[in-house]
Short mmCIF file of C-alpha atoms in Angstrom, two decimals:
data_model
loop_
_atom_site.label_atom_id
_atom_site.label_comp_id
_atom_site.label_asym_id
_atom_site.label_seq_id
_atom_site.Cartn_x
_atom_site.Cartn_y
_atom_site.Cartn_z
CA UNK A 265 35.70 22.74 -22.15
CA UNK A 266 34.35 23.08 -25.70
CA UNK A 267 36.52 22.96 -28.80
CA UNK A 268 35.75 26.62 -29.62
CA UNK A 269 37.04 27.80 -26.25
CA UNK A 270 40.09 25.61 -26.63
CA UNK A 271 40.84 27.20 -30.02
CA UNK A 272 40.60 30.67 -28.51
CA UNK A 273 42.82 29.83 -25.55
CA UNK A 274 45.42 28.35 -27.86
CA UNK A 275 46.23 31.88 -29.08
CA UNK A 276 46.28 33.43 -25.58
CA UNK A 277 49.62 33.76 -23.78
CA UNK A 278 48.45 35.46 -20.57
CA UNK A 279 47.90 32.86 -17.79
CA UNK A 280 45.54 35.16 -15.86
CA UNK A 281 43.34 35.62 -18.92
CA UNK A 282 43.23 31.88 -19.51
CA UNK A 283 42.22 31.23 -15.90
CA UNK A 284 39.49 33.88 -16.05
CA UNK A 285 38.03 32.46 -19.29
CA UNK A 286 37.96 28.97 -17.77
CA UNK A 287 36.18 30.24 -14.63
CA UNK A 288 33.55 32.06 -16.72
CA UNK A 289 33.06 28.96 -18.87
CA UNK A 290 32.52 26.80 -15.81
CA UNK A 291 30.04 29.26 -14.27
CA UNK A 292 28.04 29.41 -17.52
CA UNK A 293 27.82 25.61 -17.66
CA UNK A 294 26.66 25.48 -14.05
CA UNK A 295 24.00 28.10 -14.72
CA UNK A 296 22.74 26.04 -17.67
CA UNK A 297 22.57 22.92 -15.50
CA UNK A 298 25.45 21.29 -17.40
CA UNK A 299 27.46 20.09 -14.44
CA UNK A 300 30.04 17.37 -14.68
CA UNK A 301 28.31 13.99 -14.46
CA UNK A 302 30.95 12.93 -11.96
CA UNK A 303 29.56 15.55 -9.55
CA UNK A 304 26.03 14.07 -9.67
CA UNK A 305 25.55 11.63 -6.76
CA UNK A 306 24.46 8.13 -7.71
CA UNK A 307 21.54 6.31 -6.12
CA UNK A 308 24.01 4.06 -4.32
CA UNK A 309 25.88 7.06 -2.88
CA UNK A 310 22.62 8.68 -1.77
CA UNK A 311 21.51 5.42 -0.18
CA UNK A 312 24.77 5.29 1.81
CA UNK A 313 24.26 8.90 2.88
CA UNK A 314 20.67 8.13 3.90
CA UNK A 315 21.84 5.30 6.15
CA UNK A 316 24.51 7.55 7.65
CA UNK A 317 21.84 10.16 8.52
CA UNK A 318 19.79 7.52 10.32
CA UNK A 319 22.26 6.13 12.78
CA UNK A 320 19.81 6.95 15.56
CA UNK A 321 17.27 4.45 14.22
CA UNK A 322 16.88 1.05 15.85
CA UNK A 323 18.99 -1.84 14.53
CA UNK A 324 15.81 -3.51 13.26
CA UNK A 325 14.81 -0.41 11.29
CA UNK A 326 18.25 0.00 9.78
CA UNK A 327 18.27 -3.69 8.88
CA UNK A 328 14.96 -3.17 7.10
CA UNK A 329 16.48 -0.28 5.11
CA UNK A 330 19.37 -2.51 4.08
CA UNK A 331 16.98 -5.29 3.06
CA UNK A 332 14.54 -3.21 1.01
CA UNK A 333 16.25 -0.17 -0.52
CA UNK A 334 19.07 -1.98 -2.37
CA UNK A 335 16.40 -4.05 -4.13
CA UNK A 336 14.94 -0.86 -5.61
CA UNK A 337 18.38 0.50 -6.51
CA UNK A 338 19.23 -2.75 -8.28
CA UNK A 339 15.91 -2.66 -10.14
CA UNK A 340 16.56 0.94 -11.24
CA UNK A 341 20.07 0.00 -12.38
CA UNK A 342 18.69 -2.82 -14.50
CA UNK A 343 16.38 -0.25 -16.09
CA UNK A 344 19.34 2.01 -16.87
CA UNK A 345 18.75 4.44 -14.01
CA UNK A 346 21.68 5.18 -11.66
CA UNK A 347 20.97 8.79 -10.59
CA UNK A 348 17.88 10.47 -9.07
CA UNK A 349 17.19 12.37 -12.29
CA UNK A 350 16.14 9.11 -13.94
CA UNK A 351 13.53 8.18 -11.35
CA UNK A 352 10.07 8.56 -12.90
CA UNK A 353 6.53 7.51 -12.07
CA UNK A 354 6.80 4.91 -14.84
CA UNK A 355 9.85 3.41 -13.12
CA UNK A 356 8.04 3.33 -9.78
CA UNK A 357 4.97 1.68 -11.33
CA UNK A 358 7.19 -0.96 -12.95
CA UNK A 359 8.88 -1.61 -9.61
CA UNK A 360 5.52 -2.06 -7.86
CA UNK A 361 4.44 -4.46 -10.61
CA UNK A 362 7.58 -6.50 -9.96
CA UNK A 363 6.90 -6.61 -6.21
CA UNK A 364 3.31 -7.69 -6.79
CA UNK A 365 4.54 -10.43 -9.07
CA UNK A 366 7.04 -11.68 -6.49
CA UNK A 367 5.10 -11.39 -3.24
CA UNK A 368 1.59 -12.51 -2.43
CA UNK A 369 0.84 -10.58 0.76
CA UNK A 370 0.16 -6.86 1.03
CA UNK A 371 2.16 -6.58 4.24
CA UNK A 372 5.35 -7.66 2.45
CA UNK A 373 4.76 -5.34 -0.51
CA UNK A 374 3.98 -2.50 1.88
CA UNK A 375 7.26 -3.04 3.74
CA UNK A 376 9.21 -2.49 0.54
CA UNK A 377 7.14 0.40 -0.82
CA UNK A 378 6.98 2.37 2.43
CA UNK A 379 10.76 2.30 2.83
CA UNK A 380 11.32 3.34 -0.78
CA UNK A 381 8.72 6.09 -0.32
CA UNK A 382 10.50 7.43 2.77
CA UNK A 383 13.82 7.46 0.93
CA UNK A 384 12.31 9.21 -2.10
CA UNK A 385 10.77 11.85 0.19
CA UNK A 386 14.22 12.37 1.67
CA UNK A 387 15.60 12.84 -1.84
CA UNK A 388 12.73 15.17 -2.72
CA UNK A 389 13.56 17.45 0.20
CA UNK A 390 17.01 17.77 -1.34
CA UNK A 391 15.55 18.60 -4.77
CA UNK A 392 16.78 15.28 -6.16
CA UNK A 393 13.41 13.97 -7.41
CA UNK A 394 9.84 15.09 -8.09
CA UNK A 395 6.93 14.91 -5.64
CA UNK A 396 4.97 12.44 -7.76
CA UNK A 397 7.53 9.64 -7.58
CA UNK A 398 7.00 9.17 -3.85
CA UNK A 399 3.33 10.18 -3.73
CA UNK A 400 2.24 7.26 -5.95
CA UNK A 401 3.68 4.89 -3.34
CA UNK A 402 1.00 5.90 -0.86
CA UNK A 403 -0.70 2.89 0.75
CA UNK A 404 -4.17 3.91 -0.42
CA UNK A 405 -2.91 4.70 -3.93
CA UNK A 406 -1.52 1.17 -4.19
CA UNK A 407 -4.70 -0.41 -2.84
CA UNK A 408 -2.83 -2.27 -0.10
CA UNK A 409 -4.43 -3.52 3.09
CA UNK A 410 -1.92 -5.05 5.51
CA UNK A 411 -4.69 -5.80 8.01
CA UNK A 412 -6.29 -8.43 5.78
CA UNK A 413 -6.04 -12.02 6.94
CA UNK A 414 -3.39 -14.28 5.44
CA UNK A 415 -4.31 -17.68 6.88
CA UNK A 416 -5.88 -20.21 4.53
CA UNK A 417 -9.51 -19.45 3.74
CA UNK A 418 -11.53 -22.30 5.30
CA UNK A 419 -13.59 -24.39 2.89
CA UNK A 420 -16.82 -23.77 4.82
CA UNK A 421 -16.28 -20.02 4.65
CA UNK A 422 -15.40 -20.19 0.94
CA UNK A 423 -18.59 -22.12 0.21
CA UNK A 424 -20.65 -19.52 2.10
CA UNK A 425 -19.04 -16.65 0.19
CA UNK A 426 -19.46 -18.32 -3.20
CA UNK A 427 -23.04 -19.29 -2.41
CA UNK A 428 -23.98 -15.70 -1.66
CA UNK A 429 -22.12 -14.38 -4.70
CA UNK A 430 -23.92 -16.88 -6.95
CA UNK A 431 -27.24 -15.64 -5.65
CA UNK A 432 -26.58 -11.92 -5.34
CA UNK A 433 -23.69 -11.01 -7.69
CA UNK A 434 -23.87 -13.73 -10.31
CA UNK A 435 -21.48 -13.17 -13.20
CA UNK A 436 -19.86 -10.07 -11.72
CA UNK A 437 -16.10 -9.62 -11.92
CA UNK A 438 -16.02 -10.27 -8.19
CA UNK A 439 -17.91 -13.54 -8.54
CA UNK A 440 -15.98 -14.82 -11.57
CA UNK A 441 -12.65 -13.96 -9.94
CA UNK A 442 -13.48 -15.71 -6.65
CA UNK A 443 -14.73 -18.83 -8.43
CA UNK A 444 -11.49 -18.96 -10.44
CA UNK A 445 -9.15 -18.34 -7.52
CA UNK A 446 -10.88 -20.86 -5.26
CA UNK A 447 -11.10 -23.59 -7.91
CA UNK A 448 -7.77 -23.09 -9.73
CA UNK A 449 -5.73 -21.71 -6.80
CA UNK A 450 -4.06 -19.14 -9.06
CA UNK A 451 -1.78 -16.42 -7.85
CA UNK A 452 -3.28 -12.98 -8.35
CA UNK A 453 -0.64 -12.26 -10.99
CA UNK A 454 -1.77 -15.34 -12.89
CA UNK A 455 -5.38 -14.16 -12.94
CA UNK A 456 -4.20 -10.71 -14.01
CA UNK A 457 -2.27 -12.20 -16.95
CA UNK A 458 -5.22 -14.03 -18.51
CA UNK A 459 -6.73 -13.01 -21.84
CA UNK A 460 -10.13 -14.09 -23.18
CA UNK A 461 -8.29 -16.43 -25.56
CA UNK A 462 -6.79 -18.21 -22.54
CA UNK A 463 -10.22 -19.27 -21.32
CA UNK A 464 -11.39 -22.49 -23.00
CA UNK A 465 -14.90 -23.37 -21.80
CA UNK A 466 -15.17 -26.28 -24.24
CA UNK A 467 -12.32 -28.03 -22.44
CA UNK A 468 -13.07 -26.45 -19.03
CA UNK A 469 -9.64 -24.92 -18.55
CA UNK A 470 -7.59 -21.75 -18.50
CA UNK A 471 -4.15 -21.48 -20.06
CA UNK A 472 -1.51 -19.49 -18.21
CA UNK A 473 1.16 -17.99 -20.49
CA UNK A 474 4.20 -15.82 -19.77
CA UNK A 475 4.04 -12.68 -21.98
CA UNK A 476 6.48 -10.12 -20.58
CA UNK A 477 6.84 -8.34 -23.94
CA UNK A 478 3.17 -7.37 -23.81
CA UNK A 479 2.86 -6.46 -20.17
CA UNK A 480 2.08 -9.62 -18.17
CA UNK A 481 4.38 -12.02 -16.37
CA UNK A 482 4.05 -15.29 -14.50
CA UNK A 483 6.00 -15.68 -11.28
CA UNK A 484 8.05 -18.61 -12.58
CA UNK A 485 8.26 -17.50 -16.19
CA UNK A 486 8.38 -20.06 -18.98
CA UNK A 487 10.65 -22.91 -19.98
CA UNK A 488 11.80 -20.87 -22.99
CA UNK A 489 13.35 -18.18 -20.78
CA UNK A 490 16.20 -18.17 -18.30
CA UNK A 491 13.83 -18.18 -15.32
CA UNK A 492 13.60 -20.06 -12.05
CA UNK A 493 10.93 -22.41 -13.37
CA UNK A 494 8.02 -22.83 -15.75
CA UNK A 495 4.82 -21.14 -14.67
CA UNK A 496 3.07 -21.85 -17.97
CA UNK A 497 0.41 -24.53 -17.68
CA UNK A 498 -3.20 -25.42 -18.45
CA UNK A 499 -5.45 -25.61 -15.40
CA UNK A 500 -8.70 -27.58 -15.33
CA UNK A 501 -11.81 -25.81 -14.03
CA UNK A 502 -14.99 -27.05 -12.38
CA UNK A 503 -18.40 -26.36 -13.90
CA UNK A 504 -19.23 -23.55 -11.45
CA UNK A 505 -16.06 -21.63 -12.35
CA UNK A 506 -16.64 -22.07 -16.09
CA UNK A 507 -20.26 -20.90 -15.80
CA UNK A 508 -19.34 -17.86 -13.72
CA UNK A 509 -16.65 -16.75 -16.19
CA UNK A 510 -18.94 -17.33 -19.18
CA UNK A 511 -21.70 -15.27 -17.54
CA UNK A 512 -19.20 -12.50 -16.76
CA UNK A 513 -17.97 -12.42 -20.37
CA UNK A 514 -21.52 -12.42 -21.77
CA UNK A 515 -23.09 -9.85 -19.44
CA UNK A 516 -20.58 -7.87 -17.39
CA UNK A 517 -17.19 -7.52 -19.07
CA UNK A 518 -16.69 -4.22 -20.94
CA UNK A 519 -15.66 -4.55 -24.58
CA UNK A 520 -12.11 -3.22 -24.30
CA UNK A 521 -8.51 -4.09 -25.10
CA UNK A 522 -5.37 -3.24 -23.17
CA UNK A 523 -2.50 -1.02 -24.31
CA UNK A 524 -0.98 -3.92 -26.24
CA UNK A 525 -4.16 -4.69 -28.14
CA UNK A 526 -4.86 -7.81 -26.06
CA UNK A 527 -8.32 -8.70 -24.76
CA UNK A 528 -7.90 -9.21 -21.00
CA UNK A 529 -10.17 -11.71 -19.31
CA UNK A 530 -10.73 -9.40 -16.34
CA UNK A 531 -11.26 -5.85 -17.50
CA UNK A 532 -12.55 -2.42 -16.53
CA UNK A 533 -13.64 0.38 -18.84
CA UNK A 534 -9.97 1.47 -18.91
CA UNK A 535 -8.56 -1.86 -20.10
CA UNK A 536 -6.94 -4.74 -18.22
CA UNK A 537 -7.98 -4.77 -14.56
CA UNK A 538 -4.89 -3.94 -12.49
CA UNK A 539 -3.64 -6.18 -9.72
CA UNK A 540 -4.82 -3.54 -7.25
CA UNK A 541 -8.34 -3.70 -8.70
CA UNK A 542 -8.41 -7.49 -8.50
CA UNK A 543 -7.06 -7.39 -4.96
CA UNK A 544 -9.80 -5.01 -3.89
CA UNK A 545 -12.44 -7.30 -5.37
CA UNK A 546 -11.09 -10.13 -3.22
CA UNK A 547 -11.21 -7.90 -0.14
CA UNK A 548 -14.81 -6.96 -0.93
CA UNK A 549 -15.89 -10.55 -1.61
CA UNK A 550 -14.40 -11.83 1.66
CA UNK A 551 -15.61 -8.92 3.80
CA UNK A 552 -18.13 -9.08 6.64
CA UNK A 553 -21.00 -8.71 4.16
CA UNK A 554 -20.38 -12.18 2.76
CA UNK A 555 -19.43 -14.04 5.93
CA UNK A 556 -21.46 -16.85 7.39
CA UNK A 557 -24.28 -15.61 9.60
CA UNK A 558 -23.06 -18.00 12.31
CA UNK A 559 -19.45 -16.81 12.16
CA UNK A 560 -18.18 -15.65 15.55
CA UNK A 561 -14.62 -14.64 14.66
CA UNK A 562 -15.44 -11.50 12.70
CA UNK A 563 -13.60 -8.50 14.15
CA UNK A 564 -15.47 -5.97 12.00
CA UNK A 565 -18.21 -4.05 13.76
CA UNK A 566 -20.33 -3.95 10.61
CA UNK A 567 -19.96 -0.20 10.11
CA UNK A 568 -17.74 -0.53 7.03
CA UNK A 569 -18.89 -0.31 3.42
CA UNK A 570 -17.26 -3.36 1.83
CA UNK A 571 -17.80 -1.97 -1.68
CA UNK A 572 -15.50 0.98 -0.96
CA UNK A 573 -13.62 0.19 2.25
CA UNK A 574 -11.80 -2.88 3.54
CA UNK A 575 -13.02 -4.45 6.74
CA UNK A 576 -10.87 -6.41 9.17
CA UNK A 577 -12.59 -9.62 8.16
CA UNK A 578 -11.24 -9.53 4.59
CA UNK A 579 -8.72 -12.08 3.33
CA UNK A 580 -5.63 -11.60 1.20
CA UNK A 581 -5.80 -13.10 -2.30
CA UNK A 582 -3.03 -15.47 -1.22
CA UNK A 583 -5.31 -16.79 1.52
CA UNK A 584 -7.69 -17.97 -1.22
CA UNK A 585 -4.79 -19.77 -2.90
CA UNK A 586 -3.72 -21.33 0.41
CA UNK A 587 -7.24 -22.55 1.08
CA UNK A 588 -7.60 -23.94 -2.44
CA UNK A 589 -4.37 -25.94 -2.17
CA UNK A 590 -5.28 -27.30 1.28
CA UNK A 591 -8.76 -28.28 0.03
CA UNK A 592 -7.33 -30.20 -2.93
CA UNK A 593 -4.78 -32.00 -0.76
CA UNK A 594 -7.40 -32.82 1.85
CA UNK A 595 -9.53 -34.28 -0.93
CA UNK A 596 -6.78 -36.72 -1.86
CA UNK A 597 -4.84 -34.89 -4.60
CA UNK A 598 -1.26 -36.13 -4.47
CA UNK A 599 1.45 -33.49 -3.81
CA UNK A 600 3.21 -34.27 -7.10
CA UNK A 601 0.05 -33.46 -9.06
CA UNK A 602 -0.73 -30.46 -6.85
CA UNK A 603 2.78 -29.19 -7.54
CA UNK A 604 2.03 -29.01 -11.26
CA UNK A 605 -1.49 -27.63 -10.89
CA UNK A 606 -0.55 -24.84 -8.51
CA UNK A 607 3.00 -24.16 -9.76
CA UNK A 608 4.63 -24.73 -6.38
CA UNK A 609 7.39 -27.11 -5.34
CA UNK A 610 6.57 -30.39 -3.57
CA UNK A 611 8.86 -29.26 -0.73
CA UNK A 612 6.81 -26.09 -0.25
CA UNK A 613 3.55 -28.03 -0.41
CA UNK A 614 4.66 -30.42 2.31
CA UNK A 615 6.00 -27.63 4.49
CA UNK A 616 3.17 -25.12 4.23
CA UNK A 617 0.05 -26.74 2.78
CA UNK A 618 -0.22 -30.50 3.25
CA UNK A 619 -2.78 -31.10 6.05
CA UNK A 620 -2.15 -34.86 6.26
CA UNK A 621 -0.53 -36.43 9.29
CA UNK A 622 2.74 -38.35 8.92
CA UNK A 623 0.81 -41.60 9.35
CA UNK A 624 -1.66 -40.62 6.62
CA UNK A 625 1.22 -39.73 4.31
CA UNK A 626 2.82 -43.13 4.90
CA UNK A 627 -0.47 -44.90 4.19
CA UNK A 628 -0.91 -42.91 0.96
CA UNK A 629 2.60 -43.83 -0.16
CA UNK A 630 1.96 -47.49 0.59
CA UNK A 631 -1.32 -47.44 -1.33
CA UNK A 632 0.38 -45.77 -4.29
CA UNK A 633 3.10 -48.42 -4.31
CA UNK A 634 0.53 -51.24 -4.20
CA UNK A 635 -1.40 -49.60 -7.05
CA UNK A 636 1.80 -49.52 -9.08
CA UNK A 637 2.37 -53.22 -8.39
CA UNK A 638 -1.14 -54.08 -9.52
CA UNK A 639 -1.01 -51.77 -12.53
#
């Protein structure tokens, strides 16, 4: 009730008149869309209602809802959004960016986005949000391909792919990106974060820096922030990777900056290449077109167009990282050094990447101890 109405009612003695004025005031506010904020359902309340409407779903499906949707609600809350009216395409894009920074495989990202999309469609049917906020979570719009292979890219296959790229696509974004990922074992988000200034050909290295204020993040942040670890580091590059990036910068990269005025290392005519764009380049580069002629495990029938579609032979970007780590460890790089180079814990390396047998590990430890004695 406004102060003006209150002043008027203060001089009215008839209870029926007062009640009628209050009813008219409430109806006018409702017509203007000025309903009591307490009557607007929160995202948490709508989530609970959504679960209640889906009691007929399987336990596994309901468990998936409970695992994925609260993550989005918590993200929205941290962004100051607690009701459907605050959900925007910008919020959805920011959420997808966070998922892509946290998870390496498209199948995991797709699990989260498809459940959020279904919930947003449910809200849309109740006039709680706009069409666009769920439409931009379409699988094709996000550039996701859950069929791509996630196992470590074998070294022989990587050499075949890089050999063909060097001959047929030298200095392209696709070539420079694959050389970098295979040699440095970066996460896709790390490659996405690089600026031209982070590439130092004189010292054959790239410098990974956490810059959340200007649009790019590293998975483990920096030591100056309250993060889980320190993803900032300088990574040494081989000659082939340096040459490919230099050729790309000299001949292929468009002269653009991003929305923050930074010069991204990997760019399109619109600015910094998005994670989706980089992911698609990996799919293209590892498609059936670039496989070894003697390969017998290709499930693609050859009818795809790898420059526009994704064939079943393609690898996830994380498969390149897996293969790079395994190759370095197989070549004798110690897990402690690999941990720093690839920004991954020694425990994770030993559990998921280290190809050495227990006997080989014991021998390596013994040799290291003897070297320390002699040093």
